[in-house]
PDB file of C-alpha atoms in Angstrom:
ATOM      1  CA  MET A1039     -16.976  -7.673   1.754  1.00  0.00           C
ATOM      2  CA  LYS A1040     -18.731  -9.388  -1.399  1.00  0.00           C
ATOM      3  CA  LYS A1041     -17.510  -6.174  -3.371  1.00  0.00           C
ATOM      4  CA  GLN A1042     -14.003  -6.413  -2.035  1.00  0.00           C
ATOM      5  CA  ILE A1043     -14.115 -10.522  -2.566  1.00  0.00           C
ATOM      6  CA  ILE A1044     -15.219  -9.638  -6.402  1.00  0.00           C
ATOM      7  CA  THR A1045     -12.527  -6.979  -6.833  1.00  0.00           C
ATOM      8  CA  ILE A1046      -9.744  -8.493  -5.773  1.00  0.00           C
ATOM      9  CA  ALA A1047     -11.003 -12.397  -8.057  1.00  0.00           C
ATOM     10  CA  ALA A1048     -10.952  -9.888 -11.140  1.00  0.00           C
ATOM     11  CA  ALA A1049      -7.918  -8.199 -10.296  1.00  0.00           C
ATOM     12  CA  LEU A1050      -5.948 -11.576  -9.885  1.00  0.00           C
ATOM     13  CA  ALA A1051      -7.712 -12.641 -13.147  1.00  0.00           C
ATOM     14  CA  PHE A1052      -6.998 -10.141 -14.991  1.00  0.00           C
ATOM     15  CA  THR A1053      -3.001 -10.309 -13.655  1.00  0.00           C
ATOM     16  CA  ALA A1054      -3.266 -13.526 -14.989  1.00  0.00           C
ATOM     17  CA  LEU A1055      -4.610 -12.668 -18.910  1.00  0.00           C
ATOM     18  CA  ALA A1056      -3.240  -9.570 -19.268  1.00  0.00           C
ATOM     19  CA  PRO A1057       0.632  -9.725 -17.830  1.00  0.00           C
ATOM     20  CA  ALA A1058       1.754  -7.050 -20.966  1.00  0.00           C
ATOM     21  CA  GLN A1059      -0.441  -4.218 -20.048  1.00  0.00           C
ATOM     22  CA  ILE A1060       0.341  -4.919 -16.148  1.00  0.00           C
ATOM     23  CA  HIS A1061       3.987  -4.341 -16.858  1.00  0.00           C
ATOM     24  CA  ALA A1062       3.660  -1.171 -18.907  1.00  0.00           C
ATOM     25  CA  GLN A1063       2.102   0.538 -16.327  1.00  0.00           C
ATOM     26  CA  GLU A1064       4.153   2.699 -13.658  1.00  0.00           C
ATOM     27  CA  VAL A1065       5.748   0.635 -11.114  1.00  0.00           C
ATOM     28  CA  ALA A1066       7.289   1.835  -7.387  1.00  0.00           C
ATOM     29  CA  GLN A1067       9.573   0.286  -5.606  1.00  0.00           C
ATOM     30  CA  ALA A1068      10.839   0.672  -1.876  1.00  0.00           C
ATOM     31  CA  LYS A1069      13.210  -1.257   0.657  1.00  0.00           C
ATOM     32  CA  VAL A1070      11.175  -2.028   3.809  1.00  0.00           C
ATOM     33  CA  PRO A1071      13.450  -2.423   6.759  1.00  0.00           C
ATOM     34  CA  PHE A1072      10.736  -4.125   9.145  1.00  0.00           C
ATOM     35  CA  ALA A1073       7.807  -6.254   8.847  1.00  0.00           C
ATOM     36  CA  PHE A1074       4.543  -4.208   8.089  1.00  0.00           C
ATOM     37  CA  GLN A1075       0.673  -5.076   7.361  1.00  0.00           C
ATOM     38  CA  ALA A1076      -0.696  -4.084   4.233  1.00  0.00           C
ATOM     39  CA  GLY A1077      -4.769  -4.236   4.666  1.00  0.00           C
ATOM     40  CA  ASN A1078      -5.109  -7.603   6.365  1.00  0.00           C
ATOM     41  CA  ALA A1079      -1.923  -9.574   5.303  1.00  0.00           C
ATOM     42  CA  MET A1080       1.445  -9.448   7.569  1.00  0.00           C
ATOM     43  CA  MET A1081       4.454  -8.499   5.426  1.00  0.00           C
ATOM     44  CA  PRO A1082       8.240  -9.283   6.092  1.00  0.00           C
ATOM     45  CA  ALA A1083      11.098  -6.742   5.840  1.00  0.00           C
ATOM     46  CA  GLY A1084      12.321  -6.309   2.175  1.00  0.00           C
ATOM     47  CA  GLU A1085      12.144  -4.663  -1.444  1.00  0.00           C
ATOM     48  CA  TYR A1086       8.674  -4.443  -2.526  1.00  0.00           C
ATOM     49  CA  GLN A1087       7.052  -3.110  -5.941  1.00  0.00           C
ATOM     50  CA  ILE A1088       3.608  -1.509  -5.751  1.00  0.00           C
ATOM     51  CA  ARG A1089       1.704  -0.868  -8.719  1.00  0.00           C
ATOM     52  CA  ARG A1090      -2.239  -1.035 -10.233  1.00  0.00           C
ATOM     53  CA  ALA A1091      -3.809  -4.381  -9.450  1.00  0.00           C
ATOM     54  CA  LEU A1092      -5.784  -3.367 -12.599  1.00  0.00           C
ATOM     55  CA  PRO A1093      -4.515  -0.225 -15.110  1.00  0.00           C
ATOM     56  CA  SER A1094      -7.629   1.170 -15.595  1.00  0.00           C
ATOM     57  CA  ASN A1095      -8.078   1.265 -11.630  1.00  0.00           C
ATOM     58  CA  ARG A1096      -6.154   3.100  -8.894  1.00  0.00           C
ATOM     59  CA  GLU A1097      -8.205   1.629  -6.044  1.00  0.00           C
ATOM     60  CA  VAL A1098      -6.757  -1.607  -5.670  1.00  0.00           C
ATOM     61  CA  GLN A1099      -3.135  -1.371  -5.611  1.00  0.00           C
ATOM     62  CA  GLN A1100      -0.665  -4.846  -5.593  1.00  0.00           C
ATOM     63  CA  ILE A1101       2.080  -5.086  -2.850  1.00  0.00           C
ATOM     64  CA  ARG A1102       4.662  -7.352  -3.987  1.00  0.00           C
ATOM     65  CA  ARG A1103       7.947  -8.102  -2.848  1.00  0.00           C
ATOM     66  CA  VAL A1104      10.585  -8.200  -4.985  1.00  0.00           C
ATOM     67  CA  ASP A1105      11.775 -11.877  -4.611  1.00  0.00           C
ATOM     68  CA  SER A1106       7.781 -13.164  -4.784  1.00  0.00           C
ATOM     69  CA  SER A1107       7.629 -14.467  -1.336  1.00  0.00           C
ATOM     70  CA  ALA A1108       4.989 -12.140  -0.440  1.00  0.00           C
ATOM     71  CA  SER A1109       2.276 -10.351  -2.399  1.00  0.00           C
ATOM     72  CA  THR A1110      -1.325  -8.712  -1.221  1.00  0.00           C
ATOM     73  CA  PHE A1111      -4.017  -6.426  -3.102  1.00  0.00           C
ATOM     74  CA  VAL A1112      -4.691  -3.304  -0.950  1.00  0.00           C
ATOM     75  CA  PHE A1113      -7.906  -0.503  -1.325  1.00  0.00           C
ATOM     76  CA  THR A1114      -7.163   2.497  -1.633  1.00  0.00           C
ATOM     77  CA  ASN A1115      -8.813   6.213  -1.518  1.00  0.00           C
ATOM     78  CA  ALA A1116      -7.039   8.636  -3.631  1.00  0.00           C
ATOM     79  CA  THR A1117      -5.898  11.793  -1.617  1.00  0.00           C
ATOM     80  CA  GLU A1118      -4.167  15.235  -2.505  1.00  0.00           C
ATOM     81  CA  SER A1119      -1.427  17.046  -0.352  1.00  0.00           C
ATOM     82  CA  ARG A1120      -1.466  20.575  -0.472  1.00  0.00           C
ATOM     83  CA  ASN A1121       2.510  20.932  -1.783  1.00  0.00           C
ATOM     84  CA  LYS A1122       2.658  20.346  -4.946  1.00  0.00           C
ATOM     85  CA  ASN A1123       5.841  19.321  -4.856  1.00  0.00           C
ATOM     86  CA  THR A1124       5.316  15.988  -2.687  1.00  0.00           C
ATOM     87  CA  GLU A1125       8.159  13.381  -2.853  1.00  0.00           C
ATOM     88  CA  ALA A1126       7.478   9.384  -3.615  1.00  0.00           C
ATOM     89  CA  ARG A1127       7.487   7.623  -0.373  1.00  0.00           C
ATOM     90  CA  LEU A1128       5.039   4.867   1.960  1.00  0.00           C
ATOM     91  CA  ILE A1129       3.775   6.175   4.975  1.00  0.00           C
ATOM     92  CA  PHE A1130       3.579   3.668   7.697  1.00  0.00           C
ATOM     93  CA  HIS A1131       1.762   4.078  11.088  1.00  0.00           C
ATOM     94  CA  CYS A1132       3.759   2.051  13.663  1.00  0.00           C
ATOM     95  CA  TYR A1133       2.700   1.353  17.539  1.00  0.00           C
ATOM     96  CA  SER A1134       4.999  -0.281  19.969  1.00  0.00           C
ATOM     97  CA  ASN A1135       6.210  -3.251  17.463  1.00  0.00           C
ATOM     98  CA  GLU A1136       3.420  -3.104  14.762  1.00  0.00           C
ATOM     99  CA  CYS A1137       3.651  -1.148  11.739  1.00  0.00           C
ATOM    100  CA  PHE A1138       0.509  -0.727   8.881  1.00  0.00           C
ATOM    101  CA  LEU A1139       1.302   0.675   5.642  1.00  0.00           C
ATOM    102  CA  SER A1140      -1.142   4.030   5.527  1.00  0.00           C
ATOM    103  CA  GLU A1141       0.035   5.613   1.981  1.00  0.00           C
ATOM    104  CA  ILE A1142       1.429   5.531  -0.965  1.00  0.00           C
ATOM    105  CA  TRP A1143       2.348   8.819  -2.683  1.00  0.00           C
ATOM    106  CA  THR A1144       4.365   8.603  -6.074  1.00  0.00           C
ATOM    107  CA  GLY A1145       6.248  11.668  -6.547  1.00  0.00           C
ATOM    108  CA  SER A1146       2.821  14.263  -7.193  1.00  0.00           C
ATOM    109  CA  HIS A1147       0.530  15.932  -5.149  1.00  0.00           C
ATOM    110  CA  GLU A1148      -1.916  12.703  -5.197  1.00  0.00           C
ATOM    111  CA  GLY A1149      -1.126   9.745  -3.086  1.00  0.00           C
ATOM    112  CA  MET A1150      -3.304   6.891  -1.963  1.00  0.00           C
ATOM    113  CA  LYS A1151      -4.838   6.323   1.706  1.00  0.00           C
ATOM    114  CA  LEU A1152      -5.188   2.456   2.358  1.00  0.00           C
ATOM    115  CA  THR A1153      -8.544   1.202   4.360  1.00  0.00           C
ATOM    116  CA  VAL A1154      -7.619   1.130   8.196  1.00  0.00           C
ATOM    117  CA  SER A1155      -7.396  -2.583   9.306  1.00  0.00           C
ATOM    118  CA  ARG A1156      -9.244  -4.273  11.470  1.00  0.00           C
ATOM    119  CA  ARG A1157      -5.971  -4.947  13.281  1.00  0.00           C
ATOM    120  CA  GLU A1158      -4.391  -1.381  13.643  1.00  0.00           C
ATOM    121  CA  LYS A1159      -8.076   0.046  14.869  1.00  0.00           C
ATOM    122  CA  GLU A1160      -7.449  -2.407  17.722  1.00  0.00           C
ATOM    123  CA  VAL A1161      -4.112  -1.569  18.296  1.00  0.00           C
ATOM    124  CA  SER A1162      -4.762   2.540  18.117  1.00  0.00           C
ATOM    125  CA  ARG A1163      -7.737   1.870  20.423  1.00  0.00           C
ATOM    126  CA  VAL A1164      -5.294   1.254  23.130  1.00  0.00           C
ATOM    127  CA  GLY A1165      -3.761   4.371  23.564  1.00  0.00           C
ATOM    128  CA  ALA A1166      -1.126   5.895  26.076  1.00  0.00           C
ATOM    129  CA  GLU A1167       1.048   2.133  25.646  1.00  0.00           C
ATOM    130  CA  ASN A1168       0.649   2.149  21.996  1.00  0.00           C
ATOM    131  CA  GLU A1169       1.739   5.550  20.863  1.00  0.00           C
ATOM    132  CA  LEU A1170       1.680   6.322  17.589  1.00  0.00           C
ATOM    133  CA  ALA A1171       4.779   7.211  15.484  1.00  0.00           C
ATOM    134  CA  VAL A1172       5.118   7.905  11.809  1.00  0.00           C
ATOM    135  CA  VAL A1173       7.514   6.553   9.631  1.00  0.00           C
ATOM    136  CA  SER A1174       8.101   8.032   5.822  1.00  0.00           C
ATOM    137  CA  LEU A1175      10.084   5.480   3.603  1.00  0.00           C
ATOM    138  CA  PRO A1176      11.436   6.590   0.228  1.00  0.00           C
ATOM    139  CA  LEU A1177       9.874   5.269  -2.872  1.00  0.00           C
ATOM    140  CA  THR A1178      11.516   5.123  -6.295  1.00  0.00           C
ATOM    141  CA  VAL A1179       8.552   5.715  -9.524  1.00  0.00           C
ATOM    142  CA  LYS A1180       9.504   3.827 -12.584  1.00  0.00           C
ATOM    143  CA  PRO A1181       7.676   4.110 -15.782  1.00  0.00           C
TER     144      PRO A1181
END
């Protein structure tokens, strides 16, 4: 937990000190028509941008609503697809009326899996009454 707090603090400090570098990196954008949880933060439906919190580190991603009304940092782990032509998309795990951002794919065969939140673990344990649905939304990647 202490390491996560330090990483987030570093990401916030870097964002404040080096906005030109942050804006020079790749940004992905998607319309999400439902509320969802990203990490431990609840995010309302809307249009979102996803970018690295630190240009040299893929592990921490910033997810920010385009109108700046919601923003969070999430921790990810690199993953690869066997399919080399993987489309850019966001993958959500949805149970009954709760959705959780699970993966970010930027169009190459490389993606990022988010750490499963405590809430998603709780909801997924409930079993038959909370059947898992996997939802994929297109993601537009801008240089």
